[in-house]
C-alpha positions as protocol buffer text, in pm:
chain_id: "A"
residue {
  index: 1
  type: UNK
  ca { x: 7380 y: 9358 z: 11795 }
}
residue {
  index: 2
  type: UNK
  ca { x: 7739 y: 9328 z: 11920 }
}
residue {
  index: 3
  type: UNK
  ca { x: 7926 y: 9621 z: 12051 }
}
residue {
  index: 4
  type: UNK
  ca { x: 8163 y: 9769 z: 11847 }
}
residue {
  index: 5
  type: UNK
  ca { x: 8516 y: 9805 z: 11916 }
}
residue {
  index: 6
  type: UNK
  ca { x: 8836 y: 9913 z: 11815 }
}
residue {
  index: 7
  type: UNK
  ca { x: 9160 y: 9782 z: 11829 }
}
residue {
  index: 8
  type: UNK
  ca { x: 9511 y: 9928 z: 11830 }
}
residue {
  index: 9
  type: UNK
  ca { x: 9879 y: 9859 z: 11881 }
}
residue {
  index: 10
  type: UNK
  ca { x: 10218 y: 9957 z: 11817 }
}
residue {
  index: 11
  type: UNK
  ca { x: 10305 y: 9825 z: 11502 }
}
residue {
  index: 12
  type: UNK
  ca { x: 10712 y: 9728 z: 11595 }
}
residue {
  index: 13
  type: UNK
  ca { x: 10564 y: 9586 z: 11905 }
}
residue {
  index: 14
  type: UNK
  ca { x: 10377 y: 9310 z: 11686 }
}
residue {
  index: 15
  type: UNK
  ca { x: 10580 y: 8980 z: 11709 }
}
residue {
  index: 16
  type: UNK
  ca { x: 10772 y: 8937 z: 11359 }
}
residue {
  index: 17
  type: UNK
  ca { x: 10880 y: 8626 z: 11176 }
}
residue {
  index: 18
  type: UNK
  ca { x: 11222 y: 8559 z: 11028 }
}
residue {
  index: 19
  type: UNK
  ca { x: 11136 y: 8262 z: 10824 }
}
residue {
  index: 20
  type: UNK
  ca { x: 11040 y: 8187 z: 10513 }
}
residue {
  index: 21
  type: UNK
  ca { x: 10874 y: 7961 z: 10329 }
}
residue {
  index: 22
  type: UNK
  ca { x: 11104 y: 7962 z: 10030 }
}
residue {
  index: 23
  type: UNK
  ca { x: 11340 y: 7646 z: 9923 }
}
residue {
  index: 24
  type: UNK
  ca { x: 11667 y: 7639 z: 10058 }
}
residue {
  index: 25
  type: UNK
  ca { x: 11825 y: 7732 z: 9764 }
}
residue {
  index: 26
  type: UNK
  ca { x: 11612 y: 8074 z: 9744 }
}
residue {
  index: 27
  type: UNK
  ca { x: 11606 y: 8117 z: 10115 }
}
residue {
  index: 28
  type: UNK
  ca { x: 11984 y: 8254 z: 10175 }
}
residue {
  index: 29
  type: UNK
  ca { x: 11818 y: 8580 z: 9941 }
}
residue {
  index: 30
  type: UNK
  ca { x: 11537 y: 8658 z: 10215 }
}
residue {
  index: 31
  type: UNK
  ca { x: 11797 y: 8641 z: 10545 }
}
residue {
  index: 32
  type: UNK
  ca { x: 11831 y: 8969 z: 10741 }
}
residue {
  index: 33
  type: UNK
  ca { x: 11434 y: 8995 z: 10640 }
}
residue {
  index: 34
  type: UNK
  ca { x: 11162 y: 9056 z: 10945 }
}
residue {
  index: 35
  type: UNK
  ca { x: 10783 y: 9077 z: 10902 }
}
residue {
  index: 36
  type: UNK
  ca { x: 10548 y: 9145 z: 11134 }
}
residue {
  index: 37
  type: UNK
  ca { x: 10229 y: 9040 z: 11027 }
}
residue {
  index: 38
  type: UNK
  ca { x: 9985 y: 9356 z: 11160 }
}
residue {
  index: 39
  type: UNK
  ca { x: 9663 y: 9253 z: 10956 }
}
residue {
  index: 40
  type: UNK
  ca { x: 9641 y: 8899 z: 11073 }
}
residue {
  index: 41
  type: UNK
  ca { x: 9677 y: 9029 z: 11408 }
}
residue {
  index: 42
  type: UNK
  ca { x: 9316 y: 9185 z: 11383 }
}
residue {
  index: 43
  type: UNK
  ca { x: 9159 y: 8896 z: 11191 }
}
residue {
  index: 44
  type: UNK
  ca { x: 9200 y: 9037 z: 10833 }
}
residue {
  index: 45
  type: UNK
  ca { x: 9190 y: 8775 z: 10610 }
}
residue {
  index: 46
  type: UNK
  ca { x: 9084 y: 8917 z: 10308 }
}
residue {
  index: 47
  type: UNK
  ca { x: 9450 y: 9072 z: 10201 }
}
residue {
  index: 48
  type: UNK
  ca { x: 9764 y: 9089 z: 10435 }
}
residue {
  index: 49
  type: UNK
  ca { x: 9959 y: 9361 z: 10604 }
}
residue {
  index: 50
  type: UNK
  ca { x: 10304 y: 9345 z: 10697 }
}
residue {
  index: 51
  type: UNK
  ca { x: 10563 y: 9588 z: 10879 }
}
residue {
  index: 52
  type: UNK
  ca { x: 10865 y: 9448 z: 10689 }
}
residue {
  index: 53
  type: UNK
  ca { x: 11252 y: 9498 z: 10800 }
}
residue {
  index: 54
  type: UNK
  ca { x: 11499 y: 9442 z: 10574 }
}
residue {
  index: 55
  type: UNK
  ca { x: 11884 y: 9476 z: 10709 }
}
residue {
  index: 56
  type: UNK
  ca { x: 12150 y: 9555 z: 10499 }
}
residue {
  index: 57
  type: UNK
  ca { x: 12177 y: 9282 z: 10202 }
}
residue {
  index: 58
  type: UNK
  ca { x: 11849 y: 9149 z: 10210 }
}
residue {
  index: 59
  type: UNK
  ca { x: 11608 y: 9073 z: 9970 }
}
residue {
  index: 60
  type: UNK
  ca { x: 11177 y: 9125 z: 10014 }
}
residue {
  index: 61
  type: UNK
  ca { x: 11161 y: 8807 z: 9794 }
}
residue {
  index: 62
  type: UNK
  ca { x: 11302 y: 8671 z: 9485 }
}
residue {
  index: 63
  type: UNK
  ca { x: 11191 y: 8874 z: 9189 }
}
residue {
  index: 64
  type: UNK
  ca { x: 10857 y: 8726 z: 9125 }
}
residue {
  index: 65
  type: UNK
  ca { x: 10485 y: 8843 z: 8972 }
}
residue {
  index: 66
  type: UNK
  ca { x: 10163 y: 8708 z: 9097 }
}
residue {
  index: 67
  type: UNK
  ca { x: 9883 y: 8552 z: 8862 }
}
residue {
  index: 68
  type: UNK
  ca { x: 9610 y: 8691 z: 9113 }
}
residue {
  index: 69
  type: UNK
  ca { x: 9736 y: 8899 z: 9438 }
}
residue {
  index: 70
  type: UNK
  ca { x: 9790 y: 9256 z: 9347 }
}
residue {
  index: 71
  type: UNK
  ca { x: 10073 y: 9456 z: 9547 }
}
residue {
  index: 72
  type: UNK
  ca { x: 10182 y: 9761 z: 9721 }
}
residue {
  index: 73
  type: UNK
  ca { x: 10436 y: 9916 z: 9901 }
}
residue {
  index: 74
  type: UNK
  ca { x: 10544 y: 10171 z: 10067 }
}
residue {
  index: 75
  type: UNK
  ca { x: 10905 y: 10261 z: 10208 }
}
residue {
  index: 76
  type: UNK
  ca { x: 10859 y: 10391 z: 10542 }
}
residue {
  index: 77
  type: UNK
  ca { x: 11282 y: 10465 z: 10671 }
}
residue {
  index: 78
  type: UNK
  ca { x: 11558 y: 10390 z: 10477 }
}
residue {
  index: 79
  type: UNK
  ca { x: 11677 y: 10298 z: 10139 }
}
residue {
  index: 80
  type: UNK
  ca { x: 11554 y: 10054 z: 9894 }
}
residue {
  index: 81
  type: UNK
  ca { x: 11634 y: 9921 z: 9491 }
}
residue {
  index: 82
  type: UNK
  ca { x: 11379 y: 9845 z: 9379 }
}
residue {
  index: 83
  type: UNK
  ca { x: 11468 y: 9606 z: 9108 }
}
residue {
  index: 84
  type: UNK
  ca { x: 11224 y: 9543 z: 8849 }
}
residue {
  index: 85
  type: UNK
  ca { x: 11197 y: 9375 z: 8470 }
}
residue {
  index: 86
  type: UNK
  ca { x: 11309 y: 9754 z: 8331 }
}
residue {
  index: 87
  type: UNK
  ca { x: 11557 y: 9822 z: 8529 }
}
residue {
  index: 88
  type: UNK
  ca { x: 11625 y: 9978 z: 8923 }
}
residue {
  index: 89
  type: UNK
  ca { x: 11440 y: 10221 z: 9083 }
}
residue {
  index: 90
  type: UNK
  ca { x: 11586 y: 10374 z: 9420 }
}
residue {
  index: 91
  type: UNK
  ca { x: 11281 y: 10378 z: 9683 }
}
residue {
  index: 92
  type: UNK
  ca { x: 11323 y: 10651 z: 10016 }
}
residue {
  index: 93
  type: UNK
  ca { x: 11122 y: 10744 z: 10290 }
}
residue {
  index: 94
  type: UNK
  ca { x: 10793 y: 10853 z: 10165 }
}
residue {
  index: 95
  type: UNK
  ca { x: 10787 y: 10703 z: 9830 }
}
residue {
  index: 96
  type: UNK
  ca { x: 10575 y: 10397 z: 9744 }
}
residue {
  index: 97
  type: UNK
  ca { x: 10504 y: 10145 z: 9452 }
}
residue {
  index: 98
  type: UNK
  ca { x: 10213 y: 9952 z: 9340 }
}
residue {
  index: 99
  type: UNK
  ca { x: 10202 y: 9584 z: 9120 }
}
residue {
  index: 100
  type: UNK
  ca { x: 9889 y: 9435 z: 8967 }
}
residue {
  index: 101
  type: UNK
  ca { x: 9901 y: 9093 z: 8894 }
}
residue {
  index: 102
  type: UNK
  ca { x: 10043 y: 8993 z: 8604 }
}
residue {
  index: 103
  type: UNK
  ca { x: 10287 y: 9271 z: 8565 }
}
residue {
  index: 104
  type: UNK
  ca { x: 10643 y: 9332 z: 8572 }
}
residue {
  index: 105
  type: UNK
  ca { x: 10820 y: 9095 z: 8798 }
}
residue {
  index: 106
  type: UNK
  ca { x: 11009 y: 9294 z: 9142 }
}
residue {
  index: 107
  type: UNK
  ca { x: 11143 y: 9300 z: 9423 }
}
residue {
  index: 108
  type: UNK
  ca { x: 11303 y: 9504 z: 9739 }
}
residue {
  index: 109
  type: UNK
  ca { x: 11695 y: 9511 z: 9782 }
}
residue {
  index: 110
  type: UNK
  ca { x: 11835 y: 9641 z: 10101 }
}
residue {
  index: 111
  type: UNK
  ca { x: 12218 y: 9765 z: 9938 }
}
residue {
  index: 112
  type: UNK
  ca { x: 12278 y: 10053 z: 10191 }
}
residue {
  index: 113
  type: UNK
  ca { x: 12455 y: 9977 z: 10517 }
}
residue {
  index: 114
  type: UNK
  ca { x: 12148 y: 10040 z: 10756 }
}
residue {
  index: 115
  type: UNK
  ca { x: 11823 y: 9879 z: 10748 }
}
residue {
  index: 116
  type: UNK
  ca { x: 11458 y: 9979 z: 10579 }
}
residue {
  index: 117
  type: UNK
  ca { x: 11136 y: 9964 z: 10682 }
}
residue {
  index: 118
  type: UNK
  ca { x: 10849 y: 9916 z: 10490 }
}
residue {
  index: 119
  type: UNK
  ca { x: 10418 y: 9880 z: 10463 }
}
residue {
  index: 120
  type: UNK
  ca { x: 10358 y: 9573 z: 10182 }
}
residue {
  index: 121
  type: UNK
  ca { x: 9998 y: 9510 z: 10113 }
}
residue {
  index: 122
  type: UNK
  ca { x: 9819 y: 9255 z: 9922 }
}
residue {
  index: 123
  type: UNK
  ca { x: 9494 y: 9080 z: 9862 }
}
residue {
  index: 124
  type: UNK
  ca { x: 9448 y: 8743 z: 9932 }
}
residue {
  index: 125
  type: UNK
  ca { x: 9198 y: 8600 z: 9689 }
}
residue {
  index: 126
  type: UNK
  ca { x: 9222 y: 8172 z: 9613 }
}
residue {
  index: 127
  type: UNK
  ca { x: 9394 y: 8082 z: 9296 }
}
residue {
  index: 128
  type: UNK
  ca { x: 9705 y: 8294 z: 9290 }
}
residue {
  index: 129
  type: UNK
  ca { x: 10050 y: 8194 z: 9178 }
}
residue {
  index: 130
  type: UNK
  ca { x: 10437 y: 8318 z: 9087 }
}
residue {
  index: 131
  type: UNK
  ca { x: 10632 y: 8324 z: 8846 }
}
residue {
  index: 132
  type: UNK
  ca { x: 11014 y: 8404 z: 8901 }
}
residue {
  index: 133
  type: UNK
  ca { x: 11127 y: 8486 z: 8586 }
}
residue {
  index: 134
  type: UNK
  ca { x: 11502 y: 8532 z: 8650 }
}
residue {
  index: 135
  type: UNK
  ca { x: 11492 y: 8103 z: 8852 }
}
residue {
  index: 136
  type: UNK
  ca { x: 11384 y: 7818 z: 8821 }
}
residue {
  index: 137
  type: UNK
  ca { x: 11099 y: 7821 z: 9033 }
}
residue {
  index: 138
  type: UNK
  ca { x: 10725 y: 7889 z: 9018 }
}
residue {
  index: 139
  type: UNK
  ca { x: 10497 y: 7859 z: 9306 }
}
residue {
  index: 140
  type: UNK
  ca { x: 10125 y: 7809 z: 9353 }
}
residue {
  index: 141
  type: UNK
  ca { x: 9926 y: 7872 z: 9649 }
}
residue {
  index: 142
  type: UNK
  ca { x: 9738 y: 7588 z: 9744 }
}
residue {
  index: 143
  type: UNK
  ca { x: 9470 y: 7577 z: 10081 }
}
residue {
  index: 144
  type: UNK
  ca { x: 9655 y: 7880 z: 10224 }
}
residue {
  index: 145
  type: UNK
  ca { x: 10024 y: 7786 z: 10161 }
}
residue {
  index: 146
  type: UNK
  ca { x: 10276 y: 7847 z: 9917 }
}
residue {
  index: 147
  type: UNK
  ca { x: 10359 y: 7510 z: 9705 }
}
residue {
  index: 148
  type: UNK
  ca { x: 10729 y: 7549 z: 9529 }
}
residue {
  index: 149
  type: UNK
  ca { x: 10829 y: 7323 z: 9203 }
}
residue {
  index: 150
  type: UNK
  ca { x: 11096 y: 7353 z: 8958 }
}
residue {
  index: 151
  type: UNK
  ca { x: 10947 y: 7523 z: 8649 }
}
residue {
  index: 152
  type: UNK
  ca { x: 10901 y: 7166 z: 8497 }
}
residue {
  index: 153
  type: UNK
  ca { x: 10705 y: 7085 z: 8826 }
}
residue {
  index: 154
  type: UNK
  ca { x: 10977 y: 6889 z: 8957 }
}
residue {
  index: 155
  type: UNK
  ca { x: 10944 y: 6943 z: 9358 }
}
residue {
  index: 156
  type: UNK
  ca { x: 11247 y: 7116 z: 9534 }
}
């Protein structure tokens, strides 16, 4: 039997990652975004964690919905919009949101002049995709990485 142990940190000390994965014409939308990846620092692989930062102007993602992955989030400092298929919602300390797959399409806006910190979770189970509905862009996760076409499946 192997000896259990646990494992802690300080979240804002994990190492984050400015980059993203999106094409360049999408990617302008996510700048000013940080995540720090806390689950995969403990070898969760079965859904993902991240500590995200979003300074003023940013953008979580572009407004997408997944096929598969179900989401949450929760708005740890600061102010959010979230922006949604019906409308804006404005998102504070304390309040959080939750999207199944297949549901309305969303995203996080940063519009205040400070940034805003936030929990997203999500599961990682094989087949998933997105659908932006407001671009023209769908992608499909394919052995662990995001794939992005045109909607006719033109490559970007």
């Amino acid at each position: 039997m192997t000896e259990a142990r646990a494992e802690t940190c300080m979240a804002a000390d994990v190492r984050g990652r400015s980059t993203t994965t999106y094409p360049p014409a999408f990617a302008g939308r996510v700048k000013g975004r940080l995540k720090r990846p806390l689950g995969d620092l403990f070898g969760i692989a079965s859904f993902g964690v991240n500590l995200t930062t979003l300074e003023p102007g940013a953008h979580s993602s572009v407004k997408h919905r997944h096929t598969v992955q179900d989401e949450f989030v929760y708005i740890l400092s600061g102010e959010l919009i979230l922006a949604h298929e019906g409308g804006e919602t404005r998102m504070t300390d304390g309040m959080c949101a939750g999207f199944p797959h297949g549901g309305t399409a969303h995203h996080l806006i940063n519009r205040s002049t400070s940034p805003a910190t936030y929990l997203e979770v999500g599961d990682r189970q094989p087949g998933d995709a997105a659908d932006y509905p407001d671009d023209d862009l769908v992608a499909v996760r394919f052995n662990g990485a995001w794939r992005f076409t045109r909607k006719d499946g033109t490559p970007y």
